[in-house]
Short mmCIF file of C-alpha atoms in Angstrom, two decimals:
data_model
loop_
_atom_site.label_atom_id
_atom_site.label_comp_id
_atom_site.label_asym_id
_atom_site.label_seq_id
_atom_site.Cartn_x
_atom_site.Cartn_y
_atom_site.Cartn_z
CA UNK A 151 -0.47 -0.16 0.24
CA UNK A 152 1.82 3.24 -1.30
CA UNK A 153 2.48 5.79 0.95
CA UNK A 154 1.57 3.78 4.42
CA UNK A 155 4.34 3.37 7.07
CA UNK A 156 2.99 -0.12 7.35
CA UNK A 157 4.36 -3.15 5.85
CA UNK A 158 2.18 -6.48 5.29
CA UNK A 159 5.24 -8.80 5.28
CA UNK A 160 6.70 -7.22 8.95
CA UNK A 161 3.13 -7.74 10.23
CA UNK A 162 3.42 -11.76 9.44
CA UNK A 163 6.70 -12.14 10.78
CA UNK A 164 5.37 -9.99 14.24
CA UNK A 165 3.56 -13.37 14.80
CA UNK A 166 6.79 -15.56 15.03
CA UNK A 167 7.93 -12.74 18.09
CA UNK A 168 4.67 -12.35 20.38
CA UNK A 169 3.85 -14.68 22.60
CA UNK A 170 1.48 -17.05 21.51
CA UNK A 171 -0.83 -16.39 24.53
CA UNK A 172 -1.61 -12.91 22.98
CA UNK A 173 -2.48 -14.85 19.34
CA UNK A 174 -5.41 -16.12 17.92
CA UNK A 175 -7.93 -14.58 20.69
CA UNK A 176 -11.73 -16.11 20.17
CA UNK A 177 -13.51 -14.96 17.70
CA UNK A 178 -17.33 -16.06 17.05
CA UNK A 179 -20.76 -15.06 16.15
CA UNK A 180 -22.94 -13.74 18.93
CA UNK A 181 -26.50 -14.55 18.24
CA UNK A 182 -27.73 -13.57 21.63
CA UNK A 183 -27.12 -9.57 20.15
CA UNK A 184 -28.01 -9.97 17.12
CA UNK A 185 -32.34 -9.38 17.95
CA UNK A 186 -31.47 -5.80 19.35
CA UNK A 187 -28.85 -4.87 16.82
CA UNK A 188 -30.67 -6.45 13.85
CA UNK A 189 -27.54 -7.32 12.26
CA UNK A 190 -25.55 -10.52 12.34
CA UNK A 191 -22.55 -9.65 14.75
CA UNK A 192 -18.97 -11.68 15.49
CA UNK A 193 -17.07 -10.66 18.39
CA UNK A 194 -12.79 -10.37 18.44
CA UNK A 195 -12.16 -11.06 21.89
CA UNK A 196 -8.81 -8.76 22.81
CA UNK A 197 -9.33 -9.54 26.59
CA UNK A 198 -8.23 -13.16 27.42
CA UNK A 199 -4.88 -12.41 28.57
CA UNK A 200 -2.36 -11.20 31.14
CA UNK A 201 -2.92 -7.51 30.29
CA UNK A 202 -6.79 -7.88 29.25
CA UNK A 203 -5.73 -6.25 26.24
CA UNK A 204 -5.00 -5.94 22.72
CA UNK A 205 -2.28 -3.62 23.49
CA UNK A 206 0.06 -7.24 24.37
CA UNK A 207 0.60 -7.41 20.87
CA UNK A 208 2.42 -4.52 19.94
CA UNK A 209 4.35 -4.02 23.41
CA UNK A 210 5.92 -7.76 22.76
CA UNK A 211 7.55 -6.34 19.22
CA UNK A 212 8.64 -3.23 21.41
CA UNK A 213 9.98 -5.09 24.34
CA UNK A 214 11.80 -7.45 22.00
CA UNK A 215 13.47 -5.02 19.82
CA UNK A 216 14.82 -3.26 23.01
CA UNK A 217 16.42 -6.33 24.37
CA UNK A 218 17.87 -7.46 21.64
CA UNK A 219 20.13 -4.54 20.57
CA UNK A 220 20.94 -4.10 24.44
CA UNK A 221 18.24 -1.52 25.58
CA UNK A 222 17.51 -1.70 29.25
CA UNK A 223 15.35 1.32 29.82
CA UNK A 224 12.05 2.48 28.36
CA UNK A 225 9.31 5.26 29.36
CA UNK A 226 6.01 5.37 27.42
CA UNK A 227 2.75 7.62 28.07
CA UNK A 228 -0.58 5.40 28.77
CA UNK A 229 -4.00 5.88 29.61
CA UNK A 230 -3.72 2.76 31.52
CA UNK A 231 -3.16 -0.27 28.97
CA UNK A 232 -0.15 0.12 26.79
CA UNK A 233 1.47 0.92 30.36
CA UNK A 234 0.40 -2.30 31.78
CA UNK A 235 1.26 -4.34 28.41
CA UNK A 236 4.89 -2.40 28.41
CA UNK A 237 5.43 -3.12 31.92
CA UNK A 238 4.29 -6.97 31.48
CA UNK A 239 6.45 -7.71 28.04
CA UNK A 240 9.06 -5.56 28.97
CA UNK A 241 9.29 -7.61 33.16
CA UNK A 242 9.80 -10.91 31.37
CA UNK A 243 12.81 -9.50 29.08
CA UNK A 244 14.69 -7.56 32.07
CA UNK A 245 13.39 -3.63 30.72
CA UNK A 246 13.28 -0.68 33.55
CA UNK A 247 10.12 -0.03 32.36
CA UNK A 248 8.75 3.57 33.29
CA UNK A 249 5.34 4.79 32.91
CA UNK A 250 3.66 8.05 32.60
CA UNK A 251 -0.07 8.77 33.35
CA UNK A 252 -2.88 11.02 34.33
CA UNK A 253 -3.32 11.03 38.00
CA UNK A 254 -7.00 10.93 36.98
CA UNK A 255 -6.75 7.31 35.12
CA UNK A 256 -8.72 4.31 36.29
CA UNK A 257 -7.17 2.90 39.70
CA UNK A 258 -7.47 -0.30 38.07
CA UNK A 259 -5.09 0.21 35.77
CA UNK A 260 -2.69 1.95 37.67
CA UNK A 261 -2.73 -0.61 40.25
CA UNK A 262 -1.85 -3.42 37.54
CA UNK A 263 0.95 -0.91 36.26
CA UNK A 264 2.49 -0.83 39.75
CA UNK A 265 1.88 -4.63 40.29
CA UNK A 266 3.77 -5.51 37.00
CA UNK A 267 7.20 -3.62 38.58
CA UNK A 268 6.95 -0.83 36.72
CA UNK A 269 7.94 2.86 37.75
CA UNK A 270 4.79 4.93 37.72
CA UNK A 271 4.83 8.55 37.14
CA UNK A 272 1.45 10.42 37.84
CA UNK A 273 0.77 14.07 35.86
CA UNK A 274 -1.75 16.21 36.89
CA UNK A 275 -3.24 16.54 33.66
CA UNK A 276 -4.78 14.13 30.65
CA UNK A 277 -2.99 11.66 28.19
CA UNK A 278 -1.51 14.44 26.10
CA UNK A 279 -0.08 16.10 29.18
CA UNK A 280 1.54 12.49 30.13
CA UNK A 281 2.61 12.57 26.78
CA UNK A 282 4.55 15.61 26.78
CA UNK A 283 5.89 14.42 30.51
CA UNK A 284 7.35 10.93 29.12
CA UNK A 285 9.16 12.82 26.23
CA UNK A 286 11.03 14.93 28.46
CA UNK A 287 11.87 12.06 30.76
CA UNK A 288 13.24 10.26 27.90
CA UNK A 289 15.11 13.10 26.95
CA UNK A 290 16.64 13.58 30.05
CA UNK A 291 17.45 10.53 30.97
CA UNK A 292 18.35 9.13 27.63
CA UNK A 293 16.39 6.35 27.56
CA UNK A 294 14.06 4.78 24.41
CA UNK A 295 10.58 6.34 24.39
CA UNK A 296 7.69 4.40 23.25
CA UNK A 297 4.98 6.69 21.72
CA UNK A 298 1.67 4.65 21.00
CA UNK A 299 0.58 4.50 18.02
CA UNK A 300 3.78 6.70 16.18
CA UNK A 301 6.39 3.62 16.87
CA UNK A 302 5.02 1.66 14.06
CA UNK A 303 5.78 -1.83 16.71
CA UNK A 304 2.45 -0.88 18.19
CA UNK A 305 0.72 -0.58 14.81
CA UNK A 306 2.13 -3.43 13.34
CA UNK A 307 1.36 -5.97 16.62
CA UNK A 308 -2.26 -4.81 16.36
CA UNK A 309 -2.16 -5.35 12.71
CA UNK A 310 -2.13 -9.17 13.50
CA UNK A 311 -5.57 -9.21 14.89
CA UNK A 312 -6.51 -8.39 11.00
CA UNK A 313 -4.68 -11.23 10.04
CA UNK A 314 -6.97 -13.51 11.82
CA UNK A 315 -9.92 -11.88 10.75
CA UNK A 316 -8.83 -12.63 6.87
CA UNK A 317 -8.48 -15.94 7.73
CA UNK A 318 -11.91 -15.93 9.59
CA UNK A 319 -14.36 -18.14 7.49
CA UNK A 320 -17.28 -17.03 6.74
CA UNK A 321 -15.71 -13.64 5.86
CA UNK A 322 -17.59 -10.19 7.37
CA UNK A 323 -19.06 -7.36 5.17
CA UNK A 324 -17.93 -4.88 8.10
CA UNK A 325 -15.10 -4.53 10.83
CA UNK A 326 -15.55 -2.07 13.47
CA UNK A 327 -12.39 -0.69 15.27
CA UNK A 328 -12.13 1.82 17.96
CA UNK A 329 -10.13 4.51 17.34
CA UNK A 330 -8.21 6.79 19.58
CA UNK A 331 -4.22 7.13 18.86
CA UNK A 332 -4.63 5.15 15.73
CA UNK A 333 -2.54 2.22 16.19
CA UNK A 334 -5.66 -0.20 16.37
CA UNK A 335 -7.19 1.32 13.17
CA UNK A 336 -4.15 1.75 11.59
CA UNK A 337 -2.51 -1.78 11.72
CA UNK A 338 -6.32 -3.81 11.41
CA UNK A 339 -7.56 -1.47 8.78
CA UNK A 340 -3.82 -2.06 6.64
CA UNK A 341 -4.21 -5.97 6.76
CA UNK A 342 -7.69 -5.49 6.03
CA UNK A 343 -7.29 -3.39 2.83
CA UNK A 344 -4.41 -5.67 1.45
CA UNK A 345 -5.61 -8.66 1.92
CA UNK A 346 -9.83 -8.53 1.91
CA UNK A 347 -10.58 -4.94 0.64
CA UNK A 348 -13.90 -5.83 0.07
CA UNK A 349 -14.52 -5.31 4.05
CA UNK A 350 -15.60 -1.85 5.02
CA UNK A 351 -13.59 -0.88 7.64
CA UNK A 352 -15.44 1.99 9.77
CA UNK A 353 -13.70 3.72 12.96
CA UNK A 354 -15.62 4.34 16.14
CA UNK A 355 -15.08 7.21 18.31
CA UNK A 356 -16.33 8.91 21.35
CA UNK A 357 -18.29 12.42 20.74
CA UNK A 358 -16.51 13.89 23.60
CA UNK A 359 -13.13 13.22 22.22
CA UNK A 360 -13.40 13.47 18.31
CA UNK A 361 -10.00 14.86 17.36
CA UNK A 362 -9.06 11.84 15.39
CA UNK A 363 -12.37 11.25 13.34
CA UNK A 364 -12.30 15.28 12.67
CA UNK A 365 -8.76 14.56 11.81
CA UNK A 366 -9.82 12.08 9.53
CA UNK A 367 -13.04 14.36 8.25
CA UNK A 368 -10.74 16.83 7.07
CA UNK A 369 -7.74 15.28 6.18
CA UNK A 370 -5.71 16.79 8.65
CA UNK A 371 -4.48 17.40 12.18
CA UNK A 372 -7.62 18.63 14.28
CA UNK A 373 -6.78 18.96 17.80
CA UNK A 374 -9.38 19.67 20.74
CA UNK A 375 -8.62 21.42 23.90
CA UNK A 376 -10.38 18.87 26.43
CA UNK A 377 -12.07 15.52 26.24
CA UNK A 378 -15.27 14.35 28.17
CA UNK A 379 -15.89 10.56 27.62
CA UNK A 380 -16.20 7.99 29.59
CA UNK A 381 -13.80 6.10 27.16
CA UNK A 382 -10.74 7.00 28.48
CA UNK A 383 -8.59 4.81 26.57
CA UNK A 384 -9.08 6.61 23.72
CA UNK A 385 -9.56 10.07 24.71
CA UNK A 386 -6.90 11.79 22.79
CA UNK A 387 -6.90 15.26 21.72
CA UNK A 388 -3.51 15.79 19.90
CA UNK A 389 -3.49 13.32 16.52
CA UNK A 390 -0.27 12.38 15.58
CA UNK A 391 0.27 13.31 11.92
CA UNK A 392 2.00 10.69 10.27
CA UNK A 393 -0.91 8.44 12.12
CA UNK A 394 -3.26 10.15 10.72
CA UNK A 395 -1.66 9.45 7.27
CA UNK A 396 -1.72 6.02 7.57
CA UNK A 397 -5.67 6.03 8.67
CA UNK A 398 -6.86 7.98 5.65
CA UNK A 399 -5.20 4.97 3.32
CA UNK A 400 -7.52 2.45 5.31
CA UNK A 401 -11.05 3.89 7.04
CA UNK A 402 -13.58 4.16 4.99
CA UNK A 403 -15.85 5.76 7.64
CA UNK A 404 -15.04 7.48 11.17
CA UNK A 405 -18.07 8.05 13.42
CA UNK A 406 -18.73 9.65 16.29
CA UNK A 407 -20.92 7.65 19.32
CA UNK A 408 -22.85 9.50 22.14
CA UNK A 409 -22.10 8.30 25.58
CA UNK A 410 -25.54 6.97 26.42
CA UNK A 411 -24.58 4.58 23.64
CA UNK A 412 -21.46 3.30 24.94
CA UNK A 413 -22.53 2.49 28.20
CA UNK A 414 -25.94 0.77 26.34
CA UNK A 415 -23.19 -0.94 24.55
CA UNK A 416 -21.40 -2.39 27.78
CA UNK A 417 -24.24 -3.08 29.16
CA UNK A 418 -25.30 -5.21 26.14
CA UNK A 419 -21.93 -7.36 25.82
CA UNK A 420 -22.55 -7.82 29.70
CA UNK A 421 -26.29 -9.16 29.40
CA UNK A 422 -26.47 -11.01 26.22
CA UNK A 423 -22.38 -11.97 26.01
CA UNK A 424 -21.02 -12.04 29.58
CA UNK A 425 -18.98 -10.03 29.29
CA UNK A 426 -17.30 -7.13 30.98
CA UNK A 427 -15.61 -4.37 29.51
CA UNK A 428 -14.26 -1.25 29.41
CA UNK A 429 -16.10 1.68 27.23
CA UNK A 430 -13.68 1.75 24.33
CA UNK A 431 -14.76 -1.95 23.86
CA UNK A 432 -17.98 -1.29 23.13
CA UNK A 433 -17.74 1.80 20.65
CA UNK A 434 -18.68 -0.83 17.87
CA UNK A 435 -21.53 -2.04 19.61
CA UNK A 436 -22.71 1.93 20.18
CA UNK A 437 -22.20 2.77 16.37
CA UNK A 438 -24.56 0.04 15.38
CA UNK A 439 -26.95 1.00 18.31
CA UNK A 440 -27.04 4.61 16.82
CA UNK A 441 -27.03 3.62 12.85
CA UNK A 442 -29.56 -0.03 12.97
CA UNK A 443 -30.69 0.74 9.48
CA UNK A 444 -26.80 1.08 7.94
CA UNK A 445 -25.75 -2.28 8.88
CA UNK A 446 -29.21 -3.99 8.69
CA UNK A 447 -28.77 -7.74 7.13
CA UNK A 448 -24.67 -7.36 7.60
CA UNK A 449 -22.59 -9.23 9.36
CA UNK A 450 -20.07 -7.11 11.12
CA UNK A 451 -17.35 -7.52 13.43
CA UNK A 452 -16.38 -5.47 16.15
CA UNK A 453 -13.26 -5.95 18.04
CA UNK A 454 -13.57 -6.09 21.95
CA UNK A 455 -10.30 -4.28 22.72
CA UNK A 456 -10.19 -3.82 26.59
CA UNK A 457 -11.27 -5.07 29.67
CA UNK A 458 -9.61 -2.68 32.64
CA UNK A 459 -12.15 -0.91 34.42
CA UNK A 460 -12.75 0.12 37.88
CA UNK A 461 -15.57 -1.72 39.27
CA UNK A 462 -17.56 1.25 40.98
CA UNK A 463 -17.68 3.22 37.87
CA UNK A 464 -18.47 0.23 35.73
CA UNK A 465 -21.77 -1.06 37.96
CA UNK A 466 -22.53 3.16 37.50
CA UNK A 467 -22.39 2.81 33.66
CA UNK A 468 -24.22 -0.33 33.62
CA UNK A 469 -26.82 0.31 35.42
CA UNK A 470 -27.84 3.50 34.30
CA UNK A 471 -30.48 2.17 32.07
CA UNK A 472 -32.18 -1.44 30.74
CA UNK A 473 -31.07 -2.82 27.32
CA UNK A 474 -34.15 -2.80 25.31
CA UNK A 475 -35.46 -6.47 24.99
CA UNK A 476 -33.13 -7.50 28.16
#
């Protein structure tokens, strides 16, 4: 695919580096969801691993490369899931991992980063402030900065999900992908457009954190001053230009969904699929709920990308209103 940073051969090779526990995750049709959604729905479950998100695929590549070239120290900014994954992958390879996160990130994510022996530094701001602090630490200490979505390994690790989707039988009409920094969307989107170009790739982002979607629509970087969403894992304000360039090549559409739809999606995944998920993982279901006519009669796959959520907040969200038909 001309002009992209991603390479399909490297993505295939990545499967030989990533710990098999992160690969070949469950993919199944969830018929219990279909009466309320009005379409065939398959779930790609990326939470059945030690870090409970897809991020381990990318950090396995990052940590393997660092260990291979003798690097021992690494720092990243994280909304929570990347930090956990880098801590897990780094611990197994003897790396000294520092994670910078917002003090307001879900406590469950922060506690898990600490439990995985990473050094955790908190900032009194959002994820983009954490990015600035992580970059400053990398410059000060002369250590490797891992920047989610900008570092190609994070995208190509996530892209291995696309290989597994392409191999599925029967194939899908549409794949719905949570959109934050862009690693998941560009990685999976690249593989789908390279190997199954007939599959529609739709990215989904919260209305309260629309920067990347607005950027995709305007074909230029659009930043926002704030975010306001429960989906902390996709709540960035400042898209990375190189990542946007990759996204423009693979996304057929990018849509914004309301908070009420995200919570409804979380409830549906709990009640009908038995899945406890974080808000970012329910974005695909939310997109169907907001536009049932668009997806009627189609076979849609949605990537359930994470399940790291604070229990108290989760109960507030899923208990807010009943799911129609449940």
